[in-house]
Amino acid sequence: MKKRNGEWRTSSIRQRVRVGVALLAFAASWRIGPASAAPAPGAGPVVYPHAGVSVAGVSAPDSAVIWWKRTPFVDLDALAPMLDWRVVWGPGGVCTLSMADGPGQAGSVQAGPAAAHAQAAAPMAVSSGPLPFSPSVRSKAGQGVPAARPVTIQGPGWKLASTLLMTRGRRYVAAPALAALGVAVSVRPASHAVDLTPLSLLLPDHLWGSVYVAGVVLNSAGGRGPGRAAVVNRSGAVVVVNTDASGAFSVWLPTAAPAANTAAVAAVRGAGGSGNLPLAAVAGVWTADDGWTGEWLPVQSGHPAPVVVQADTRQAAVAGRIAAAGSAGLVRAVSIRDVLTHVHYYAPVGADGRFALTLPEGWYEVYAALTDGGPVLLMKPFAAKGRTALAVQLPSIPSSGILKSSHVQVAAGDSQVTPEDLVAADVIFEHVYPEVSGDLGAHLSAPLSLTLYSGPDTYQQHFAAEGYSADEAKRLAQESAAAYENGSIAVDLAAWGAVDPVNVIAHELTHALLAQLSQRLPSWANEGIAWHEGVRAELDGSPEVLLRQGVQWMQWAELEEQDRDGGLAPLGASDPLNSSYNVESQDYFAVEQWIERYGWGRLMGYVRRYDADASALQSAIGETFDAFAAQVAAAIDALAHRGSSTAGPGAAGTAPADATAAAASAGGNGAAGSGWSLTLKILPGGPRALYVQAPGGACTQVNGLVPGQTYTFTCTEEGQVRTPAGLTVNALPAMQTVDSQDWFVGVTGWDGPFPRQEFELASASGQPFTVRILLYGAGGSVEHAYPATAIPAGVQLIALQTGGTAAAGTS
């Protein structure tokens, strides 16, 4: 069930129906040149016992990295429990893999193109300190080589030829083999640290092979430093790779993914400018000075030389035409969303269906067409680079009250539900289904029933039909935005102004799929996992940490307040629909704590084993539920009483020290460190002035901004503003806002349909976070509100800081 007050604080704003894209397509300015980063080790093997191996951010215990023939090998025995894999070693060098207590998979045979082969090599070398074990040597027939031999990794119906390195009973498999099995393997060259990112919980139905991408990330000024690169394969699966201190990175990832997105594939092909489909592309890069910028760096095959990717923001001219289908109403405007920052751009559509707009080069999606009958969601990814032409086809609008597709049947619960509502729900469902089903390792055997209700009065009828009393049905309708019961989902459309519809659908779909894995799963795990999947779907492939933090802290700020007031019950001890706070936020926090400490694989292993094993939780993480619940309570308490300088879950890291240089302004003279700061970048064509309004209404205009420059502003707890030297300020009358307790940063007088655009920001327990973007129409009312880290007027939020010290959204 999705709590009505679950995601955004309730307001009178009814957002337009929105949905995100989990499978990316990207493009923007890019530059290629020879990389000067140190190459990976050569022939080897070379052992790095302390390099560090992690699975989805969770450190793997006692697991070394062995480099051989420029390829990292990792300890499969140590990593298998974290991936929730069962590993059985048999005669003849055969390794059988299956999901722990999960279903078997079938498929075909294909070896990764970059897989190492067992050939003569130099003696084993040891680097970075002594090994915790002594290397032993086994020979391939007649050859005195290190402990390397061919191995066949197989599951039910599939095989993969690769190489196995062995040392004292520890078995290491190559990165390309893991990539062919759906696990991306990224490396920070300087430290040789290895990060594994499972792209699918289940072992593959077939083997995809692997592709290798290596490069160096530079900021827009050509400088080096820690950064990130978003790399996408040809079916849209995205891996965010951390670079080392010199900006260098490398990654092996699958050439495909469990559920290919044909629109993403078409966008990649089109952006490539030829019929040859790239195996992967660098989709975007992040630097502390520039935030996220879109890129386009196609990778065809093989082991290409490292390339240099420089963050750069150039403008693209997009011209498109929308063709209507069925009984679609007149299209008035089109909404286009940046996949990285989630900022929306709007363009009016003429009577002939044509539209045009200019925006920064990058990865986008044609998000929605605004018609006389309401928004029609499109979800079509494309790459904007230079002059870009788009042809957009509207989906058919159903003439009846039912719409059927591959995995869902959407029905109108009352006469006020429009055909456009049915299309929106169907597009959302089919969009989130591949990722949610892949994460959980469960699939629908038949289309799920989803019924839409126009408001709480008719939504209440759903619960009455399920057998609840009149009072119970009324309470459930008032408290929830959606519910899954007895094999069907019910949604109150009126609640979509306060809770993101993508989040809602993914949340309820998760409940439906979890029901296939466990009939007795505790509510805290059931709701917490559903929240995790809902938030992940809402983030929709965006690698922007500030965006994720904003969605999370909207939940956790309430938990901290409850904890300080002594009203927070133990995990699992409260009725979600009869509590003074949103209990589901606590469940979500607990699941995020589990994932951070023990990984997703162990969580899903616990889910699968719960019904048959009373000690499933202790078997999964080595402690009792009471001990785990105590850890969760201690973590919430630490956040609630941490002060303004301590980081929390997913909290921001540290940006360059020079970003904190600020001078006192007319807005006030609060001491440095007494509040928090934000760092904004003015994009090409961006504003020369903006305003900052503090809680209570004190409003300051900041003048003298220069496009391409980055500025840090400090906001004190007393509601004062400190601006960088060289800018001028003056007081403005207070502007009407949607929440007098939050901060607002924005611009007025902008050309187009939204002359006023602003960031809504908040701070809780010293943790600043994004609330949403607000776009105001010519009449002064809010026309669109959504979570993002940029506004279309040309301002991008690249860091939020505690205590007045710049701290970028890194993880």
mmCIF file with all atom_site columns, C-alpha atoms in Angstrom, residues 540-654:
data_model
loop_
_atom_site.group_PDB
_atom_site.id
_atom_site.type_symbol
_atom_site.label_atom_id
_atom_site.label_alt_id
_atom_site.label_comp_id
_atom_site.label_asym_id
_atom_site.label_entity_id
_atom_site.label_seq_id
_atom_site.pdbx_PDB_ins_code
_atom_site.Cartn_x
_atom_site.Cartn_y
_atom_site.Cartn_z
_atom_site.occupancy
_atom_site.B_iso_or_equiv
_atom_site.pdbx_formal_charge
_atom_site.auth_seq_id
_atom_site.auth_comp_id
_atom_site.auth_asym_id
_atom_site.auth_atom_id
_atom_site.pdbx_PDB_model_num
ATOM 1   C CA . ASP A 1 540 ? 14.366 6.464   -13.293 1.00 0.00 ? 540 ASP A CA 1
ATOM 2   C CA . GLY A 1 541 ? 17.964 5.838   -14.209 1.00 0.00 ? 541 GLY A CA 1
ATOM 3   C CA . SER A 1 542 ? 19.230 9.271   -13.154 1.00 0.00 ? 542 SER A CA 1
ATOM 4   C CA . PRO A 1 543 ? 22.680 8.996   -11.536 1.00 0.00 ? 543 PRO A CA 1
ATOM 5   C CA . GLU A 1 544 ? 22.220 12.344  -9.733  1.00 0.00 ? 544 GLU A CA 1
ATOM 6   C CA . VAL A 1 545 ? 22.806 11.684  -6.023  1.00 0.00 ? 545 VAL A CA 1
ATOM 7   C CA . LEU A 1 546 ? 21.257 15.014  -5.008  1.00 0.00 ? 546 LEU A CA 1
ATOM 8   C CA . LEU A 1 547 ? 18.028 13.890  -6.651  1.00 0.00 ? 547 LEU A CA 1
ATOM 9   C CA . ARG A 1 548 ? 18.024 10.631  -4.699  1.00 0.00 ? 548 ARG A CA 1
ATOM 10  C CA . GLN A 1 549 ? 18.864 12.417  -1.460  1.00 0.00 ? 549 GLN A CA 1
ATOM 11  C CA . GLY A 1 550 ? 15.949 14.781  -1.909  1.00 0.00 ? 550 GLY A CA 1
ATOM 12  C CA . VAL A 1 551 ? 13.427 11.972  -2.310  1.00 0.00 ? 551 VAL A CA 1
ATOM 13  C CA . GLN A 1 552 ? 14.874 10.088  0.667   1.00 0.00 ? 552 GLN A CA 1
ATOM 14  C CA . TRP A 1 553 ? 15.151 13.009  3.057   1.00 0.00 ? 553 TRP A CA 1
ATOM 15  C CA . MET A 1 554 ? 11.563 13.997  2.452   1.00 0.00 ? 554 MET A CA 1
ATOM 16  C CA . GLN A 1 555 ? 10.840 10.755  4.302   1.00 0.00 ? 555 GLN A CA 1
ATOM 17  C CA . TRP A 1 556 ? 13.587 10.645  6.867   1.00 0.00 ? 556 TRP A CA 1
ATOM 18  C CA . ALA A 1 557 ? 13.255 14.199  8.145   1.00 0.00 ? 557 ALA A CA 1
ATOM 19  C CA . GLU A 1 558 ? 9.923  13.150  9.678   1.00 0.00 ? 558 GLU A CA 1
ATOM 20  C CA . LEU A 1 559 ? 11.540 10.113  11.319  1.00 0.00 ? 559 LEU A CA 1
ATOM 21  C CA . GLU A 1 560 ? 14.171 12.325  12.941  1.00 0.00 ? 560 GLU A CA 1
ATOM 22  C CA . GLU A 1 561 ? 11.521 14.661  14.303  1.00 0.00 ? 561 GLU A CA 1
ATOM 23  C CA . GLN A 1 562 ? 9.568  11.729  15.729  1.00 0.00 ? 562 GLN A CA 1
ATOM 24  C CA . ASP A 1 563 ? 12.740 10.341  17.284  1.00 0.00 ? 563 ASP A CA 1
ATOM 25  C CA . ARG A 1 564 ? 13.605 13.650  18.966  1.00 0.00 ? 564 ARG A CA 1
ATOM 26  C CA . ASP A 1 565 ? 10.055 13.859  20.325  1.00 0.00 ? 565 ASP A CA 1
ATOM 27  C CA . GLY A 1 566 ? 10.223 10.295  21.631  1.00 0.00 ? 566 GLY A CA 1
ATOM 28  C CA . GLY A 1 567 ? 7.363  9.121   19.423  1.00 0.00 ? 567 GLY A CA 1
ATOM 29  C CA . LEU A 1 568 ? 9.196  6.659   17.192  1.00 0.00 ? 568 LEU A CA 1
ATOM 30  C CA . ALA A 1 569 ? 8.091  3.070   17.771  1.00 0.00 ? 569 ALA A CA 1
ATOM 31  C CA . PRO A 1 570 ? 10.418 0.069   17.237  1.00 0.00 ? 570 PRO A CA 1
ATOM 32  C CA . LEU A 1 571 ? 10.678 -1.284  13.700  1.00 0.00 ? 571 LEU A CA 1
ATOM 33  C CA . GLY A 1 572 ? 7.617  -3.353  12.810  1.00 0.00 ? 572 GLY A CA 1
ATOM 34  C CA . ALA A 1 573 ? 5.689  -2.390  15.946  1.00 0.00 ? 573 ALA A CA 1
ATOM 35  C CA . SER A 1 574 ? 3.243  0.177   14.510  1.00 0.00 ? 574 SER A CA 1
ATOM 36  C CA . ASP A 1 575 ? 0.150  -0.072  12.341  1.00 0.00 ? 575 ASP A CA 1
ATOM 37  C CA . PRO A 1 576 ? 0.999  1.770   9.095   1.00 0.00 ? 576 PRO A CA 1
ATOM 38  C CA . LEU A 1 577 ? -2.567 3.123   8.832   1.00 0.00 ? 577 LEU A CA 1
ATOM 39  C CA . ASN A 1 578 ? -2.975 4.039   12.502  1.00 0.00 ? 578 ASN A CA 1
ATOM 40  C CA . SER A 1 579 ? 0.110  5.992   13.475  1.00 0.00 ? 579 SER A CA 1
ATOM 41  C CA . SER A 1 580 ? 1.071  9.624   14.078  1.00 0.00 ? 580 SER A CA 1
ATOM 42  C CA . TYR A 1 581 ? 3.842  9.353   11.448  1.00 0.00 ? 581 TYR A CA 1
ATOM 43  C CA . ASN A 1 582 ? 4.417  7.529   8.179   1.00 0.00 ? 582 ASN A CA 1
ATOM 44  C CA . VAL A 1 583 ? 5.504  4.089   9.366   1.00 0.00 ? 583 VAL A CA 1
ATOM 45  C CA . GLU A 1 584 ? 6.369  3.112   5.801   1.00 0.00 ? 584 GLU A CA 1
ATOM 46  C CA . SER A 1 585 ? 9.177  5.699   5.872   1.00 0.00 ? 585 SER A CA 1
ATOM 47  C CA . GLN A 1 586 ? 10.667 3.788   8.787   1.00 0.00 ? 586 GLN A CA 1
ATOM 48  C CA . ASP A 1 587 ? 10.326 0.530   6.854   1.00 0.00 ? 587 ASP A CA 1
ATOM 49  C CA . TYR A 1 588 ? 12.035 2.155   3.872   1.00 0.00 ? 588 TYR A CA 1
ATOM 50  C CA . PHE A 1 589 ? 14.859 3.434   6.078   1.00 0.00 ? 589 PHE A CA 1
ATOM 51  C CA . ALA A 1 590 ? 15.369 -0.079  7.492   1.00 0.00 ? 590 ALA A CA 1
ATOM 52  C CA . VAL A 1 591 ? 15.579 -1.651  4.038   1.00 0.00 ? 591 VAL A CA 1
ATOM 53  C CA . GLU A 1 592 ? 18.082 0.997   2.907   1.00 0.00 ? 592 GLU A CA 1
ATOM 54  C CA . GLN A 1 593 ? 20.154 0.249   6.015   1.00 0.00 ? 593 GLN A CA 1
ATOM 55  C CA . TRP A 1 594 ? 20.100 -3.461  5.142   1.00 0.00 ? 594 TRP A CA 1
ATOM 56  C CA . ILE A 1 595 ? 21.174 -2.814  1.542   1.00 0.00 ? 595 ILE A CA 1
ATOM 57  C CA . GLU A 1 596 ? 23.951 -0.475  2.674   1.00 0.00 ? 596 GLU A CA 1
ATOM 58  C CA . ARG A 1 597 ? 25.293 -3.005  5.196   1.00 0.00 ? 597 ARG A CA 1
ATOM 59  C CA . TYR A 1 598 ? 24.640 -6.386  3.605   1.00 0.00 ? 598 TYR A CA 1
ATOM 60  C CA . GLY A 1 599 ? 23.619 -5.891  -0.023  1.00 0.00 ? 599 GLY A CA 1
ATOM 61  C CA . TRP A 1 600 ? 20.533 -6.508  -2.138  1.00 0.00 ? 600 TRP A CA 1
ATOM 62  C CA . GLY A 1 601 ? 21.299 -10.164 -2.834  1.00 0.00 ? 601 GLY A CA 1
ATOM 63  C CA . ARG A 1 602 ? 21.089 -11.153 0.832   1.00 0.00 ? 602 ARG A CA 1
ATOM 64  C CA . LEU A 1 603 ? 17.851 -9.203  1.208   1.00 0.00 ? 603 LEU A CA 1
ATOM 65  C CA . MET A 1 604 ? 16.178 -11.111 -1.623  1.00 0.00 ? 604 MET A CA 1
ATOM 66  C CA . GLY A 1 605 ? 17.606 -14.374 -0.317  1.00 0.00 ? 605 GLY A CA 1
ATOM 67  C CA . TYR A 1 606 ? 15.902 -13.601 3.008   1.00 0.00 ? 606 TYR A CA 1
ATOM 68  C CA . VAL A 1 607 ? 12.613 -12.912 1.193   1.00 0.00 ? 607 VAL A CA 1
ATOM 69  C CA . ARG A 1 608 ? 12.721 -16.212 -0.697  1.00 0.00 ? 608 ARG A CA 1
ATOM 70  C CA . ARG A 1 609 ? 13.557 -18.281 2.362   1.00 0.00 ? 609 ARG A CA 1
ATOM 71  C CA . TYR A 1 610 ? 11.301 -16.540 4.875   1.00 0.00 ? 610 TYR A CA 1
ATOM 72  C CA . ASP A 1 611 ? 8.191  -18.710 4.584   1.00 0.00 ? 611 ASP A CA 1
ATOM 73  C CA . ALA A 1 612 ? 10.118 -21.979 5.044   1.00 0.00 ? 612 ALA A CA 1
ATOM 74  C CA . ASP A 1 613 ? 12.818 -20.844 7.468   1.00 0.00 ? 613 ASP A CA 1
ATOM 75  C CA . ALA A 1 614 ? 12.021 -19.132 10.755  1.00 0.00 ? 614 ALA A CA 1
ATOM 76  C CA . SER A 1 615 ? 15.670 -18.102 11.097  1.00 0.00 ? 615 SER A CA 1
ATOM 77  C CA . ALA A 1 616 ? 15.952 -16.714 7.554   1.00 0.00 ? 616 ALA A CA 1
ATOM 78  C CA . LEU A 1 617 ? 16.994 -13.237 8.733   1.00 0.00 ? 617 LEU A CA 1
ATOM 79  C CA . GLN A 1 618 ? 19.723 -14.515 11.014  1.00 0.00 ? 618 GLN A CA 1
ATOM 80  C CA . SER A 1 619 ? 20.930 -16.884 8.290   1.00 0.00 ? 619 SER A CA 1
ATOM 81  C CA . ALA A 1 620 ? 21.142 -13.946 5.867   1.00 0.00 ? 620 ALA A CA 1
ATOM 82  C CA . ILE A 1 621 ? 22.966 -11.371 8.005   1.00 0.00 ? 621 ILE A CA 1
ATOM 83  C CA . GLY A 1 622 ? 24.198 -13.261 11.068  1.00 0.00 ? 622 GLY A CA 1
ATOM 84  C CA . GLU A 1 623 ? 22.065 -11.477 13.661  1.00 0.00 ? 623 GLU A CA 1
ATOM 85  C CA . THR A 1 624 ? 18.541 -11.562 15.079  1.00 0.00 ? 624 THR A CA 1
ATOM 86  C CA . PHE A 1 625 ? 15.689 -9.302  14.033  1.00 0.00 ? 625 PHE A CA 1
ATOM 87  C CA . ASP A 1 626 ? 15.826 -7.538  17.410  1.00 0.00 ? 626 ASP A CA 1
ATOM 88  C CA . ALA A 1 627 ? 19.508 -6.770  16.901  1.00 0.00 ? 627 ALA A CA 1
ATOM 89  C CA . PHE A 1 628 ? 18.860 -5.491  13.375  1.00 0.00 ? 628 PHE A CA 1
ATOM 90  C CA . ALA A 1 629 ? 15.924 -3.355  14.577  1.00 0.00 ? 629 ALA A CA 1
ATOM 91  C CA . ALA A 1 630 ? 18.162 -1.896  17.287  1.00 0.00 ? 630 ALA A CA 1
ATOM 92  C CA . GLN A 1 631 ? 20.741 -0.963  14.641  1.00 0.00 ? 631 GLN A CA 1
ATOM 93  C CA . VAL A 1 632 ? 18.051 0.795   12.607  1.00 0.00 ? 632 VAL A CA 1
ATOM 94  C CA . ALA A 1 633 ? 16.814 2.704   15.671  1.00 0.00 ? 633 ALA A CA 1
ATOM 95  C CA . ALA A 1 634 ? 20.384 3.726   16.560  1.00 0.00 ? 634 ALA A CA 1
ATOM 96  C CA . ALA A 1 635 ? 20.981 4.994   13.025  1.00 0.00 ? 635 ALA A CA 1
ATOM 97  C CA . ILE A 1 636 ? 17.826 7.138   13.102  1.00 0.00 ? 636 ILE A CA 1
ATOM 98  C CA . ASP A 1 637 ? 18.743 8.451   16.558  1.00 0.00 ? 637 ASP A CA 1
ATOM 99  C CA . ALA A 1 638 ? 22.256 9.328   15.404  1.00 0.00 ? 638 ALA A CA 1
ATOM 100 C CA . LEU A 1 639 ? 20.800 11.350  12.530  1.00 0.00 ? 639 LEU A CA 1
ATOM 101 C CA . ALA A 1 640 ? 18.290 13.107  14.758  1.00 0.00 ? 640 ALA A CA 1
ATOM 102 C CA . HIS A 1 641 ? 21.004 14.270  17.167  1.00 0.00 ? 641 HIS A CA 1
ATOM 103 C CA . ARG A 1 642 ? 23.994 14.535  14.890  1.00 0.00 ? 642 ARG A CA 1
ATOM 104 C CA . GLY A 1 643 ? 24.339 18.315  14.544  1.00 0.00 ? 643 GLY A CA 1
ATOM 105 C CA . SER A 1 644 ? 24.932 20.137  11.298  1.00 0.00 ? 644 SER A CA 1
ATOM 106 C CA . SER A 1 645 ? 28.337 18.737  10.328  1.00 0.00 ? 645 SER A CA 1
ATOM 107 C CA . THR A 1 646 ? 27.776 14.970  10.319  1.00 0.00 ? 646 THR A CA 1
ATOM 108 C CA . ALA A 1 647 ? 26.852 13.058  7.193   1.00 0.00 ? 647 ALA A CA 1
ATOM 109 C CA . GLY A 1 648 ? 23.927 10.633  7.110   1.00 0.00 ? 648 GLY A CA 1
ATOM 110 C CA . PRO A 1 649 ? 22.743 7.848   4.784   1.00 0.00 ? 649 PRO A CA 1
ATOM 111 C CA . GLY A 1 650 ? 23.424 8.923   1.241   1.00 0.00 ? 650 GLY A CA 1
ATOM 112 C CA . ALA A 1 651 ? 24.677 12.252  2.537   1.00 0.00 ? 651 ALA A CA 1
ATOM 113 C CA . ALA A 1 652 ? 26.847 14.523  0.513   1.00 0.00 ? 652 ALA A CA 1
ATOM 114 C CA . GLY A 1 653 ? 30.601 14.238  0.231   1.00 0.00 ? 653 GLY A CA 1
ATOM 115 C CA . THR A 1 654 ? 33.127 17.028  -0.140  1.00 0.00 ? 654 THR A CA 1
#
